Amino acid sequence: MKRVKRDPAKFDAIELFTAVARDRGYKLNVEGDMESFLDTVKGSLLASQTNPLLLHGKRAEALFAHVAGALGHCQFIKQEDSGAIFTVAGNLIAPDYKIVLNDGSALLVEVKNFFIKSFDKEFTLSAKTMSGLEKYAELSELPLKIAIYFSNVNTWALLPKSAFKRVGKRLSISFGRAMALNEMATLGDRTIATLPRLSVEFRTTPDLAMEPDENSEVVFTIKSMHFECGDTEIMGDDAREIAFYLMRYGRWTCGEPMALLDDKKVIAIQFVFEPEEVHEDQCCETIGGLSQMISSAYRELTVDETGVVALDIRHDPEIFTLRIPEGFKNHTLPLWQFILQPNPRFGEADFKKSIDM
């Protein structure tokens, strides 16, 4: 999926001026109004820089479009909450996105970012906000979904209103219930598993291999790459590309790189990725969900040690797509793909019991 090209510098600037001018009474032909407008915009941007809740929320909103676009089940994604709205209805709130799926069905999605401090902490949304979103969805004759990004556990949930419980003037949902009722599979989300231990070796040739100097430094020229799953060399371009994506964006951890020697010369540098825990009684280990991996890739481009550095990016969603050919089978890289479906009969006691275990 690719972004439709447009010129925001040409069109959005005058639209922003129009919107601000409407409230502040600016005129295009009045001296000083342009400078006042620029000062207003500058002040707003400076204030936003010191508002982490706003920055993370807007970043999650932009991230969702890339996640939905990269998962592969959407044919159209449009920002819905932009432009003027005229209505006879009172409380009306436009959701963030309209999405058309590959099967032709459509839905509206409101995106929320939530930093979950503990599994006892619930995400909440005001009933008034939900009512405004529902009214917009009813007028559009489309179903409404709430997409919650549990940012510190890098996990998405796509939920209908029925998943939430009413507590006074707010609607709430726990992380456990959100996972049990998650509908991200409708967008193409899956959990990927394979045999524990993925590795990649960057290799040189014997004639180019060199010994480390007295400072343990060595000039190393990469000539080829070697991939392994378990103890088996991964064969096939598709399989190697999939393995590299899983290593780069999956949740398995990578230890320190190891130098492989041939007669004191560094012939290869190896990186090994392994799950934190291996379950001997099962055939595979999960390495992460597709939406999680896409979010990790997006994070590399928008967040650094100082915090949020960009809300959106110029790249198309397709650069984040993990392309697993339909019917993919490769004995050197066995894959298990789990498509998780919502369980409407799930209870909070079930989640608390699983945590206690």
JSON list of C-alpha atoms in Angstrom, two decimals, residues 28-165:
[
{"chain": "A", "resi": 28, "resn": "LEU", "atom": "CA", "xyz": [-5.63, 38.02, 3.96]},
{"chain": "A", "resi": 29, "resn": "ASN", "atom": "CA", "xyz": [-5.28, 41.69, 3.05]},
{"chain": "A", "resi": 30, "resn": "VAL", "atom": "CA", "xyz": [-4.75, 43.11, 6.55]},
{"chain": "A", "resi": 31, "resn": "GLU", "atom": "CA", "xyz": [-1.18, 44.09, 7.40]},
{"chain": "A", "resi": 32, "resn": "GLY", "atom": "CA", "xyz": [0.10, 42.25, 10.45]},
{"chain": "A", "resi": 33, "resn": "ASP", "atom": "CA", "xyz": [-2.41, 39.38, 10.36]},
{"chain": "A", "resi": 34, "resn": "MET", "atom": "CA", "xyz": [0.08, 37.10, 8.57]},
{"chain": "A", "resi": 35, "resn": "GLU", "atom": "CA", "xyz": [2.77, 37.77, 11.21]},
{"chain": "A", "resi": 36, "resn": "SER", "atom": "CA", "xyz": [0.24, 37.21, 13.97]},
{"chain": "A", "resi": 37, "resn": "PHE", "atom": "CA", "xyz": [-0.79, 33.92, 12.35]},
{"chain": "A", "resi": 38, "resn": "LEU", "atom": "CA", "xyz": [2.85, 32.74, 12.09]},
{"chain": "A", "resi": 39, "resn": "ASP", "atom": "CA", "xyz": [3.45, 33.68, 15.74]},
{"chain": "A", "resi": 40, "resn": "THR", "atom": "CA", "xyz": [0.36, 31.71, 16.74]},
{"chain": "A", "resi": 41, "resn": "VAL", "atom": "CA", "xyz": [1.49, 28.62, 14.83]},
{"chain": "A", "resi": 42, "resn": "LYS", "atom": "CA", "xyz": [5.02, 28.87, 16.23]},
{"chain": "A", "resi": 43, "resn": "GLY", "atom": "CA", "xyz": [3.70, 29.18, 19.78]},
{"chain": "A", "resi": 44, "resn": "SER", "atom": "CA", "xyz": [1.46, 26.16, 19.28]},
{"chain": "A", "resi": 45, "resn": "LEU", "atom": "CA", "xyz": [4.34, 24.05, 17.94]},
{"chain": "A", "resi": 46, "resn": "LEU", "atom": "CA", "xyz": [6.61, 25.06, 20.83]},
{"chain": "A", "resi": 47, "resn": "ALA", "atom": "CA", "xyz": [3.89, 24.16, 23.32]},
{"chain": "A", "resi": 48, "resn": "SER", "atom": "CA", "xyz": [3.39, 20.78, 21.62]},
{"chain": "A", "resi": 49, "resn": "GLN", "atom": "CA", "xyz": [7.09, 19.96, 21.98]},
{"chain": "A", "resi": 50, "resn": "THR", "atom": "CA", "xyz": [6.69, 19.97, 25.77]},
{"chain": "A", "resi": 51, "resn": "ASN", "atom": "CA", "xyz": [3.46, 17.95, 25.77]},
{"chain": "A", "resi": 52, "resn": "PRO", "atom": "CA", "xyz": [4.45, 14.25, 25.69]},
{"chain": "A", "resi": 53, "resn": "LEU", "atom": "CA", "xyz": [0.84, 13.04, 25.92]},
{"chain": "A", "resi": 54, "resn": "LEU", "atom": "CA", "xyz": [-0.03, 14.96, 22.76]},
{"chain": "A", "resi": 55, "resn": "LEU", "atom": "CA", "xyz": [3.10, 13.84, 20.91]},
{"chain": "A", "resi": 56, "resn": "HIS", "atom": "CA", "xyz": [2.71, 10.16, 21.75]},
{"chain": "A", "resi": 57, "resn": "GLY", "atom": "CA", "xyz": [-0.99, 10.27, 20.97]},
{"chain": "A", "resi": 58, "resn": "LYS", "atom": "CA", "xyz": [-0.46, 11.85, 17.55]},
{"chain": "A", "resi": 59, "resn": "ARG", "atom": "CA", "xyz": [2.42, 9.48, 16.81]},
{"chain": "A", "resi": 60, "resn": "ALA", "atom": "CA", "xyz": [0.22, 6.48, 17.64]},
{"chain": "A", "resi": 61, "resn": "GLU", "atom": "CA", "xyz": [-2.48, 7.88, 15.36]},
{"chain": "A", "resi": 62, "resn": "ALA", "atom": "CA", "xyz": [-0.04, 8.13, 12.43]},
{"chain": "A", "resi": 63, "resn": "LEU", "atom": "CA", "xyz": [1.46, 4.75, 13.30]},
{"chain": "A", "resi": 64, "resn": "PHE", "atom": "CA", "xyz": [-1.91, 3.00, 13.07]},
{"chain": "A", "resi": 65, "resn": "ALA", "atom": "CA", "xyz": [-2.30, 3.94, 9.40]},
{"chain": "A", "resi": 66, "resn": "HIS", "atom": "CA", "xyz": [1.07, 2.36, 8.63]},
{"chain": "A", "resi": 67, "resn": "VAL", "atom": "CA", "xyz": [0.22, -0.75, 10.67]},
{"chain": "A", "resi": 68, "resn": "ALA", "atom": "CA", "xyz": [-3.14, -1.19, 8.95]},
{"chain": "A", "resi": 69, "resn": "GLY", "atom": "CA", "xyz": [-1.60, -0.51, 5.55]},
{"chain": "A", "resi": 70, "resn": "ALA", "atom": "CA", "xyz": [1.30, -2.92, 6.05]},
{"chain": "A", "resi": 71, "resn": "LEU", "atom": "CA", "xyz": [-0.80, -5.82, 7.38]},
{"chain": "A", "resi": 72, "resn": "GLY", "atom": "CA", "xyz": [-2.22, -6.40, 3.91]},
{"chain": "A", "resi": 73, "resn": "HIS", "atom": "CA", "xyz": [-6.01, -6.65, 4.38]},
{"chain": "A", "resi": 74, "resn": "CYS", "atom": "CA", "xyz": [-6.85, -3.01, 3.60]},
{"chain": "A", "resi": 75, "resn": "GLN", "atom": "CA", "xyz": [-7.34, -1.46, 0.17]},
{"chain": "A", "resi": 76, "resn": "PHE", "atom": "CA", "xyz": [-8.10, 2.09, 1.32]},
{"chain": "A", "resi": 77, "resn": "ILE", "atom": "CA", "xyz": [-7.21, 4.14, 4.40]},
{"chain": "A", "resi": 78, "resn": "LYS", "atom": "CA", "xyz": [-8.24, 7.78, 4.76]},
{"chain": "A", "resi": 79, "resn": "GLN", "atom": "CA", "xyz": [-7.85, 10.28, 7.54]},
{"chain": "A", "resi": 80, "resn": "GLU", "atom": "CA", "xyz": [-11.42, 11.07, 8.54]},
{"chain": "A", "resi": 81, "resn": "ASP", "atom": "CA", "xyz": [-11.06, 13.74, 11.23]},
{"chain": "A", "resi": 82, "resn": "SER", "atom": "CA", "xyz": [-9.88, 16.56, 8.97]},
{"chain": "A", "resi": 83, "resn": "GLY", "atom": "CA", "xyz": [-11.76, 19.30, 7.17]},
{"chain": "A", "resi": 84, "resn": "ALA", "atom": "CA", "xyz": [-14.91, 21.16, 8.13]},
{"chain": "A", "resi": 85, "resn": "ILE", "atom": "CA", "xyz": [-18.04, 19.38, 9.39]},
{"chain": "A", "resi": 86, "resn": "PHE", "atom": "CA", "xyz": [-21.54, 20.85, 9.25]},
{"chain": "A", "resi": 87, "resn": "THR", "atom": "CA", "xyz": [-24.30, 19.01, 11.11]},
{"chain": "A", "resi": 88, "resn": "VAL", "atom": "CA", "xyz": [-27.60, 19.44, 12.90]},
{"chain": "A", "resi": 89, "resn": "ALA", "atom": "CA", "xyz": [-26.43, 16.94, 15.50]},
{"chain": "A", "resi": 90, "resn": "GLY", "atom": "CA", "xyz": [-24.98, 18.30, 18.72]},
{"chain": "A", "resi": 91, "resn": "ASN", "atom": "CA", "xyz": [-22.21, 16.06, 20.03]},
{"chain": "A", "resi": 92, "resn": "LEU", "atom": "CA", "xyz": [-20.52, 14.77, 16.87]},
{"chain": "A", "resi": 93, "resn": "ILE", "atom": "CA", "xyz": [-16.90, 13.57, 16.76]},
{"chain": "A", "resi": 94, "resn": "ALA", "atom": "CA", "xyz": [-15.18, 12.34, 13.60]},
{"chain": "A", "resi": 95, "resn": "PRO", "atom": "CA", "xyz": [-13.04, 9.21, 14.17]},
{"chain": "A", "resi": 96, "resn": "ASP", "atom": "CA", "xyz": [-9.43, 9.25, 13.02]},
{"chain": "A", "resi": 97, "resn": "TYR", "atom": "CA", "xyz": [-9.73, 6.93, 10.01]},
{"chain": "A", "resi": 98, "resn": "LYS", "atom": "CA", "xyz": [-12.04, 5.36, 7.50]},
{"chain": "A", "resi": 99, "resn": "ILE", "atom": "CA", "xyz": [-10.84, 1.95, 6.28]},
{"chain": "A", "resi": 100, "resn": "VAL", "atom": "CA", "xyz": [-12.05, -0.18, 3.40]},
{"chain": "A", "resi": 101, "resn": "LEU", "atom": "CA", "xyz": [-11.00, -3.83, 3.65]},
{"chain": "A", "resi": 102, "resn": "ASN", "atom": "CA", "xyz": [-10.10, -6.10, 0.76]},
{"chain": "A", "resi": 103, "resn": "ASP", "atom": "CA", "xyz": [-13.56, -7.71, 0.91]},
{"chain": "A", "resi": 104, "resn": "GLY", "atom": "CA", "xyz": [-15.20, -4.32, 0.33]},
{"chain": "A", "resi": 105, "resn": "SER", "atom": "CA", "xyz": [-16.50, -3.83, 3.87]},
{"chain": "A", "resi": 106, "resn": "ALA", "atom": "CA", "xyz": [-15.70, -0.54, 5.60]},
{"chain": "A", "resi": 107, "resn": "LEU", "atom": "CA", "xyz": [-15.27, 0.70, 9.16]},
{"chain": "A", "resi": 108, "resn": "LEU", "atom": "CA", "xyz": [-14.34, 3.79, 11.14]},
{"chain": "A", "resi": 109, "resn": "VAL", "atom": "CA", "xyz": [-11.47, 3.70, 13.62]},
{"chain": "A", "resi": 110, "resn": "GLU", "atom": "CA", "xyz": [-10.62, 5.99, 16.52]},
{"chain": "A", "resi": 111, "resn": "VAL", "atom": "CA", "xyz": [-6.99, 5.57, 17.68]},
{"chain": "A", "resi": 112, "resn": "LYS", "atom": "CA", "xyz": [-5.85, 5.91, 21.28]},
{"chain": "A", "resi": 113, "resn": "ASN", "atom": "CA", "xyz": [-2.43, 5.61, 22.91]},
{"chain": "A", "resi": 114, "resn": "PHE", "atom": "CA", "xyz": [-2.20, 4.09, 26.40]},
{"chain": "A", "resi": 115, "resn": "PHE", "atom": "CA", "xyz": [0.85, 3.57, 28.60]},
{"chain": "A", "resi": 116, "resn": "ILE", "atom": "CA", "xyz": [-0.14, 0.67, 30.82]},
{"chain": "A", "resi": 117, "resn": "LYS", "atom": "CA", "xyz": [1.60, 0.97, 34.20]},
{"chain": "A", "resi": 118, "resn": "SER", "atom": "CA", "xyz": [0.25, -2.36, 35.51]},
{"chain": "A", "resi": 119, "resn": "PHE", "atom": "CA", "xyz": [-2.23, -5.03, 34.45]},
{"chain": "A", "resi": 120, "resn": "ASP", "atom": "CA", "xyz": [-4.64, -3.64, 37.06]},
{"chain": "A", "resi": 121, "resn": "LYS", "atom": "CA", "xyz": [-4.71, -0.27, 35.31]},
{"chain": "A", "resi": 122, "resn": "GLU", "atom": "CA", "xyz": [-7.55, 0.06, 32.79]},
{"chain": "A", "resi": 123, "resn": "PHE", "atom": "CA", "xyz": [-7.84, 2.19, 29.69]},
{"chain": "A", "resi": 124, "resn": "THR", "atom": "CA", "xyz": [-10.76, 4.60, 29.94]},
{"chain": "A", "resi": 125, "resn": "LEU", "atom": "CA", "xyz": [-12.67, 6.76, 27.49]},
{"chain": "A", "resi": 126, "resn": "SER", "atom": "CA", "xyz": [-15.38, 9.26, 28.35]},
{"chain": "A", "resi": 127, "resn": "ALA", "atom": "CA", "xyz": [-18.90, 8.14, 27.53]},
{"chain": "A", "resi": 128, "resn": "LYS", "atom": "CA", "xyz": [-19.49, 11.54, 25.93]},
{"chain": "A", "resi": 129, "resn": "THR", "atom": "CA", "xyz": [-16.60, 10.99, 23.52]},
{"chain": "A", "resi": 130, "resn": "MET", "atom": "CA", "xyz": [-17.84, 7.52, 22.64]},
{"chain": "A", "resi": 131, "resn": "SER", "atom": "CA", "xyz": [-21.34, 8.91, 22.06]},
{"chain": "A", "resi": 132, "resn": "GLY", "atom": "CA", "xyz": [-19.98, 11.56, 19.69]},
{"chain": "A", "resi": 133, "resn": "LEU", "atom": "CA", "xyz": [-18.00, 8.95, 17.76]},
{"chain": "A", "resi": 134, "resn": "GLU", "atom": "CA", "xyz": [-21.03, 6.65, 17.59]},
{"chain": "A", "resi": 135, "resn": "LYS", "atom": "CA", "xyz": [-23.24, 9.42, 16.26]},
{"chain": "A", "resi": 136, "resn": "TYR", "atom": "CA", "xyz": [-20.77, 10.11, 13.45]},
{"chain": "A", "resi": 137, "resn": "ALA", "atom": "CA", "xyz": [-20.59, 6.37, 12.67]},
{"chain": "A", "resi": 138, "resn": "GLU", "atom": "CA", "xyz": [-24.40, 6.11, 12.61]},
{"chain": "A", "resi": 139, "resn": "LEU", "atom": "CA", "xyz": [-24.69, 9.01, 10.16]},
{"chain": "A", "resi": 140, "resn": "SER", "atom": "CA", "xyz": [-21.97, 7.39, 8.03]},
{"chain": "A", "resi": 141, "resn": "GLU", "atom": "CA", "xyz": [-23.72, 4.00, 8.31]},
{"chain": "A", "resi": 142, "resn": "LEU", "atom": "CA", "xyz": [-20.43, 2.33, 9.23]},
{"chain": "A", "resi": 143, "resn": "PRO", "atom": "CA", "xyz": [-19.32, 0.28, 12.27]},
{"chain": "A", "resi": 144, "resn": "LEU", "atom": "CA", "xyz": [-17.05, 2.01, 14.78]},
{"chain": "A", "resi": 145, "resn": "LYS", "atom": "CA", "xyz": [-13.93, 0.46, 16.29]},
{"chain": "A", "resi": 146, "resn": "ILE", "atom": "CA", "xyz": [-11.53, 1.77, 18.92]},
{"chain": "A", "resi": 147, "resn": "ALA", "atom": "CA", "xyz": [-7.85, 0.97, 18.28]},
{"chain": "A", "resi": 148, "resn": "ILE", "atom": "CA", "xyz": [-5.77, 1.10, 21.47]},
{"chain": "A", "resi": 149, "resn": "TYR", "atom": "CA", "xyz": [-1.98, 1.06, 21.31]},
{"chain": "A", "resi": 150, "resn": "PHE", "atom": "CA", "xyz": [-0.61, -0.24, 24.61]},
{"chain": "A", "resi": 151, "resn": "SER", "atom": "CA", "xyz": [2.64, 1.56, 23.92]},
{"chain": "A", "resi": 152, "resn": "ASN", "atom": "CA", "xyz": [5.01, 0.20, 26.57]},
{"chain": "A", "resi": 153, "resn": "VAL", "atom": "CA", "xyz": [4.14, -3.41, 25.69]},
{"chain": "A", "resi": 154, "resn": "ASN", "atom": "CA", "xyz": [4.01, -2.57, 21.96]},
{"chain": "A", "resi": 155, "resn": "THR", "atom": "CA", "xyz": [0.62, -4.20, 21.48]},
{"chain": "A", "resi": 156, "resn": "TRP", "atom": "CA", "xyz": [-2.47, -3.18, 19.48]},
{"chain": "A", "resi": 157, "resn": "ALA", "atom": "CA", "xyz": [-6.11, -3.99, 20.18]},
{"chain": "A", "resi": 158, "resn": "LEU", "atom": "CA", "xyz": [-9.02, -3.25, 17.84]},
{"chain": "A", "resi": 159, "resn": "LEU", "atom": "CA", "xyz": [-12.29, -3.23, 19.76]},
{"chain": "A", "resi": 160, "resn": "PRO", "atom": "CA", "xyz": [-16.03, -2.57, 19.39]},
{"chain": "A", "resi": 161, "resn": "LYS", "atom": "CA", "xyz": [-17.93, -0.51, 21.96]},
{"chain": "A", "resi": 162, "resn": "SER", "atom": "CA", "xyz": [-19.44, -3.72, 23.39]},
{"chain": "A", "resi": 163, "resn": "ALA", "atom": "CA", "xyz": [-15.98, -4.73, 24.65]},
{"chain": "A", "resi": 164, "resn": "PHE", "atom": "CA", "xyz": [-16.00, -1.86, 27.17]},
{"chain": "A", "resi": 165, "resn": "LYS", "atom": "CA", "xyz": [-17.76, -1.70, 30.50]}
]
